[in-house]
Amino acid sequence: MDNNKQQTAKPVINNATGDWAPNPHTTMVQLTPIEERIRAERPELAEGLTKLREILGEDVYQKRISSLVNITRSGETMMVVTSSFMERSMLERDCIPAFKEAFGVSKVRVVV
């Protein structure tokens, strides 16, 4: 590609307000409830979510768990992905022991 084309090319912004950079390895999907995604993508964690709902109760579960971005597990460690620092703080305050009990893990890491 010659220098003139590089300099006049439209800049690509990788955020929701601009153009998406083409990447064959990623897709954009609408965020659905965590229960649906876990059952479809990682069914081995579905039973843990059911236990978590029982431990926390419906009200806390709906406030803290339903809106999670992702949950993954590797051995004795669980990683919980949330969309904001406030949600992270609330999860750390209210839910870490429940995650450990429901999923049988010894460490839970919450990230934004």
Coordinates of N, CA and C in Angstrom, one line a residue:
M1 N 0.9 -1.2 0.0 CA 0.0 0.0 0.0 C 0.9 1.2 0.0
D2 N 0.6 2.2 -0.9 CA 1.5 3.4 -0.9 C 1.1 4.3 0.2
N3 N 2.0 5.2 0.5 CA 1.9 6.2 1.6 C 0.7 7.1 1.5
N4 N 0.3 7.5 0.2 CA -0.9 8.4 0.1 C -2.1 7.7 0.6
K5 N -2.3 6.5 0.3 CA -3.5 5.8 0.7 C -3.5 5.6 2.2
Q6 N -2.4 5.3 2.8 CA -2.3 5.2 4.3 C -2.7 6.5 5.0
Q7 N -2.3 7.6 4.5 CA -2.5 8.9 5.1 C -3.9 9.3 4.9
T8 N -4.6 9.0 3.8 CA -6.0 9.4 3.6 C -7.0 8.4 4.0
A9 N -6.6 7.3 4.5 CA -7.5 6.2 4.9 C -8.3 6.7 6.1
K10 N -9.6 6.3 6.1 CA -10.5 6.7 7.2 C -10.0 6.0 8.5
P11 N -9.8 6.7 9.6 CA -9.4 6.0 10.8 C -10.5 5.1 11.3
V12 N -10.0 4.0 11.9 CA -11.0 3.0 12.4 C -11.0 3.0 13.9
I13 N -12.2 3.2 14.5 CA -12.3 3.3 15.9 C -13.0 2.0 16.4
N14 N -12.4 1.4 17.4 CA -12.9 0.2 17.9 C -13.8 0.4 19.2
N15 N -14.9 1.2 19.0 CA -15.8 1.4 20.1 C -17.2 1.5 19.5
A16 N -18.2 1.6 20.4 CA -19.6 1.5 20.0 C -20.0 2.8 19.2
T17 N -19.3 3.9 19.2 CA -19.7 5.1 18.6 C -19.0 5.2 17.2
G18 N -18.1 4.4 16.8 CA -17.4 4.5 15.6 C -17.5 3.3 14.7
D19 N -16.7 3.2 13.7 CA -16.7 2.0 12.9 C -15.9 0.9 13.6
W20 N -16.4 -0.3 13.4 CA -15.7 -1.5 14.0 C -14.6 -1.9 13.1
A21 N -13.4 -2.2 13.7 CA -12.3 -2.8 12.9 C -12.7 -4.2 12.6
P22 N -12.6 -4.6 11.3 CA -12.9 -5.9 10.9 C -12.0 -6.9 11.5
N23 N -12.6 -7.9 12.2 CA -11.8 -9.0 12.8 C -12.6 -10.3 12.6
P24 N -12.0 -11.2 11.9 CA -12.8 -12.5 11.6 C -12.9 -13.3 12.8
H25 N -12.2 -13.0 13.9 CA -12.2 -13.9 15.1 C -13.2 -13.4 16.2
T26 N -13.9 -12.3 16.0 CA -14.8 -11.8 16.9 C -16.2 -11.5 16.3
T27 N -17.2 -11.6 17.1 CA -18.5 -11.2 16.6 C -19.2 -10.4 17.7
M28 N -20.1 -9.5 17.4 CA -20.8 -8.7 18.3 C -22.2 -9.3 18.5
V29 N -22.6 -9.6 19.7 CA -23.9 -10.2 19.9 C -24.6 -9.4 21.1
Q30 N -25.9 -9.5 21.1 CA -26.6 -8.8 22.1 C -26.4 -9.6 23.5
L31 N -26.3 -8.8 24.5 CA -26.0 -9.5 25.8 C -27.4 -10.1 26.3
T32 N -27.3 -11.4 26.6 CA -28.5 -12.1 27.1 C -28.2 -12.5 28.5
P33 N -29.3 -12.9 29.2 CA -29.1 -13.3 30.6 C -28.0 -14.4 30.8
I34 N -27.2 -14.3 31.8 CA -26.1 -15.2 32.0 C -26.5 -16.6 32.0
E35 N -27.7 -16.9 32.6 CA -28.1 -18.3 32.6 C -28.2 -18.9 31.2
E36 N -28.8 -18.1 30.3 CA -28.9 -18.6 28.9 C -27.5 -18.9 28.3
R37 N -26.6 -18.0 28.5 CA -25.3 -18.1 27.9 C -24.5 -19.3 28.5
I38 N -24.6 -19.4 29.8 CA -23.9 -20.5 30.4 C -24.5 -21.9 30.0
R39 N -25.8 -22.0 30.0 CA -26.4 -23.3 29.5 C -26.0 -23.6 28.1
A40 N -25.9 -22.6 27.2 CA -25.5 -22.9 25.8 C -24.0 -23.1 25.6
E41 N -23.2 -22.3 26.3 CA -21.8 -22.3 26.0 C -21.0 -23.1 27.0
R42 N -21.4 -23.2 28.3 CA -20.6 -24.0 29.3 C -21.6 -24.7 30.2
P43 N -22.3 -25.7 29.7 CA -23.3 -26.4 30.5 C -22.8 -27.0 31.8
E44 N -21.5 -27.2 31.9 CA -20.9 -27.8 33.2 C -21.0 -26.8 34.3
L45 N -21.3 -25.5 34.1 CA -21.4 -24.5 35.1 C -22.9 -24.2 35.5
A46 N -23.8 -24.8 34.7 CA -25.3 -24.5 34.9 C -25.7 -24.9 36.3
E47 N -25.3 -26.1 36.7 CA -25.7 -26.6 38.1 C -25.2 -25.6 39.2
G48 N -24.0 -25.1 39.0 CA -23.5 -24.1 40.0 C -24.4 -22.9 40.0
L49 N -24.8 -22.4 38.9 CA -25.7 -21.2 38.9 C -27.0 -21.5 39.6
T50 N -27.5 -22.7 39.4 CA -28.8 -23.1 40.1 C -28.5 -23.0 41.7
K51 N -27.4 -23.6 42.1 CA -27.1 -23.6 43.5 C -26.9 -22.2 44.0
L52 N -26.2 -21.4 43.2 CA -26.0 -20.0 43.6 C -27.3 -19.2 43.8
R53 N -28.2 -19.4 42.9 CA -29.6 -18.8 43.1 C -30.2 -19.3 44.4
E54 N -30.1 -20.5 44.8 CA -30.6 -21.0 46.0 C -29.9 -20.4 47.2
I55 N -28.6 -20.3 47.2 CA -27.9 -19.7 48.3 C -28.2 -18.3 48.5
L56 N -28.1 -17.5 47.4 CA -28.3 -16.0 47.5 C -29.7 -15.6 47.7
G57 N -30.7 -16.4 47.2 CA -32.1 -16.0 47.2 C -32.3 -15.2 45.9
E58 N -33.6 -15.2 45.5 CA -34.0 -14.6 44.2 C -33.6 -13.2 44.1
D59 N -33.9 -12.4 45.1 CA -33.7 -10.9 45.1 C -32.2 -10.6 44.8
V60 N -31.3 -11.1 45.6 CA -29.9 -10.9 45.5 C -29.4 -11.4 44.1
Y61 N -29.8 -12.6 43.8 CA -29.4 -13.2 42.5 C -29.8 -12.3 41.3
Q62 N -31.0 -11.8 41.3 CA -31.4 -10.9 40.2 C -30.6 -9.6 40.2
K63 N -30.3 -9.1 41.3 CA -29.5 -7.8 41.4 C -28.1 -8.0 41.0
R64 N -27.5 -9.1 41.5 CA -26.0 -9.2 41.4 C -25.5 -10.2 40.3
I65 N -26.3 -11.2 40.0 CA -25.8 -12.3 39.1 C -26.3 -12.2 37.7
S66 N -27.6 -11.9 37.5 CA -28.3 -11.9 36.2 C -27.6 -11.1 35.1
S67 N -27.0 -10.0 35.5 CA -26.4 -9.0 34.6 C -24.9 -9.3 34.4
L68 N -24.3 -10.4 34.9 CA -22.9 -10.6 34.7 C -22.5 -10.8 33.2
V69 N -21.3 -10.4 32.9 CA -20.8 -10.5 31.5 C -20.4 -11.9 31.2
N70 N -19.7 -12.6 32.2 CA -19.2 -13.9 32.0 C -18.8 -14.6 33.3
I71 N -18.8 -15.9 33.3 CA -18.2 -16.7 34.4 C -17.4 -17.8 33.8
T72 N -16.2 -18.0 34.3 CA -15.4 -19.1 33.8 C -14.8 -19.8 35.0
R73 N -14.4 -21.0 34.8 CA -13.8 -21.7 35.9 C -12.6 -22.5 35.4
S74 N -11.5 -22.5 36.2 CA -10.3 -23.3 35.9 C -9.9 -24.0 37.2
G75 N -10.1 -25.2 37.3 CA -9.7 -25.9 38.5 C -10.5 -25.4 39.7
E76 N -9.7 -24.9 40.7 CA -10.2 -24.3 41.9 C -10.4 -22.8 41.9
T77 N -10.3 -22.2 40.7 CA -10.4 -20.8 40.6 C -11.5 -20.4 39.6
M78 N -12.3 -19.4 40.1 CA -13.4 -18.9 39.2 C -13.2 -17.5 38.9
M79 N -13.4 -17.1 37.7 CA -13.3 -15.7 37.3 C -14.7 -15.2 36.9
V80 N -15.1 -14.1 37.5 CA -16.4 -13.5 37.2 C -16.2 -12.1 36.6
V81 N -16.8 -11.9 35.4 CA -16.6 -10.7 34.7 C -17.9 -9.8 34.8
T82 N -17.7 -8.6 35.3 CA -18.8 -7.7 35.4 C -18.6 -6.4 34.6
S83 N -19.6 -5.6 34.4 CA -19.5 -4.5 33.5 C -19.1 -3.2 34.2
S84 N -19.0 -3.1 35.5 CA -18.7 -1.9 36.2 C -18.0 -2.1 37.5
F85 N -17.2 -1.1 37.9 CA -16.6 -1.2 39.2 C -17.5 -1.3 40.4
M86 N -18.7 -0.6 40.3 CA -19.7 -0.7 41.3 C -20.2 -2.1 41.4
E87 N -20.5 -2.8 40.3 CA -21.0 -4.1 40.3 C -19.9 -5.1 40.9
R88 N -18.7 -4.8 40.6 CA -17.6 -5.6 41.1 C -17.6 -5.5 42.7
S89 N -17.7 -4.3 43.2 CA -17.7 -4.1 44.6 C -18.8 -4.8 45.3
M90 N -20.0 -4.7 44.7 CA -21.2 -5.3 45.3 C -21.0 -6.9 45.3
L91 N -20.5 -7.4 44.2 CA -20.3 -8.9 44.2 C -19.3 -9.3 45.2
E92 N -18.2 -8.5 45.3 CA -17.2 -8.9 46.3 C -17.7 -8.8 47.7
R93 N -18.6 -7.8 48.0 CA -19.2 -7.7 49.3 C -20.2 -8.7 49.6
D94 N -21.1 -9.1 48.6 CA -22.2 -9.9 48.9 C -22.1 -11.4 48.5
C95 N -21.2 -11.7 47.5 CA -21.4 -13.0 46.9 C -20.2 -14.0 46.9
I96 N -19.0 -13.5 47.2 CA -17.9 -14.4 47.1 C -18.1 -15.7 47.9
P97 N -18.5 -15.8 49.1 CA -18.7 -17.1 49.8 C -19.7 -17.9 49.1
A98 N -20.7 -17.3 48.6 CA -21.8 -18.1 47.9 C -21.2 -18.7 46.6
F99 N -20.4 -18.0 45.8 CA -19.7 -18.5 44.6 C -18.9 -19.7 45.0
K100 N -18.1 -19.6 46.1 CA -17.2 -20.7 46.5 C -18.0 -21.9 46.8
E101 N -19.1 -21.8 47.5 CA -19.9 -22.9 47.9 C -20.7 -23.5 46.7
A102 N -21.3 -22.7 45.9 CA -22.1 -23.2 44.8 C -21.2 -23.9 43.7
F103 N -20.0 -23.4 43.4 CA -19.2 -23.9 42.4 C -18.1 -24.8 42.9
G104 N -17.9 -24.9 44.2 CA -16.9 -25.8 44.8 C -15.5 -25.3 44.4
V105 N -15.3 -24.0 44.5 CA -14.0 -23.4 44.2 C -13.4 -22.8 45.5
S106 N -12.1 -22.6 45.5 CA -11.4 -22.0 46.6 C -11.1 -20.5 46.4
K107 N -11.1 -20.1 45.2 CA -10.8 -18.7 44.9 C -11.7 -18.1 43.8
V108 N -12.2 -16.9 44.1 CA -13.1 -16.2 43.1 C -12.4 -14.9 42.8
R109 N -12.2 -14.6 41.6 CA -11.7 -13.3 41.1 C -12.7 -12.6 40.3
V110 N -13.0 -11.3 40.7 CA -14.0 -10.5 40.0 C -13.3 -9.4 39.3
V111 N -13.5 -9.4 38.0 CA -12.9 -8.4 37.1 C -13.9 -7.6 36.3
V112 N -13.5 -6.4 35.9 CA -14.3 -5.5 35.1 C -13.9 -5.5 33.7

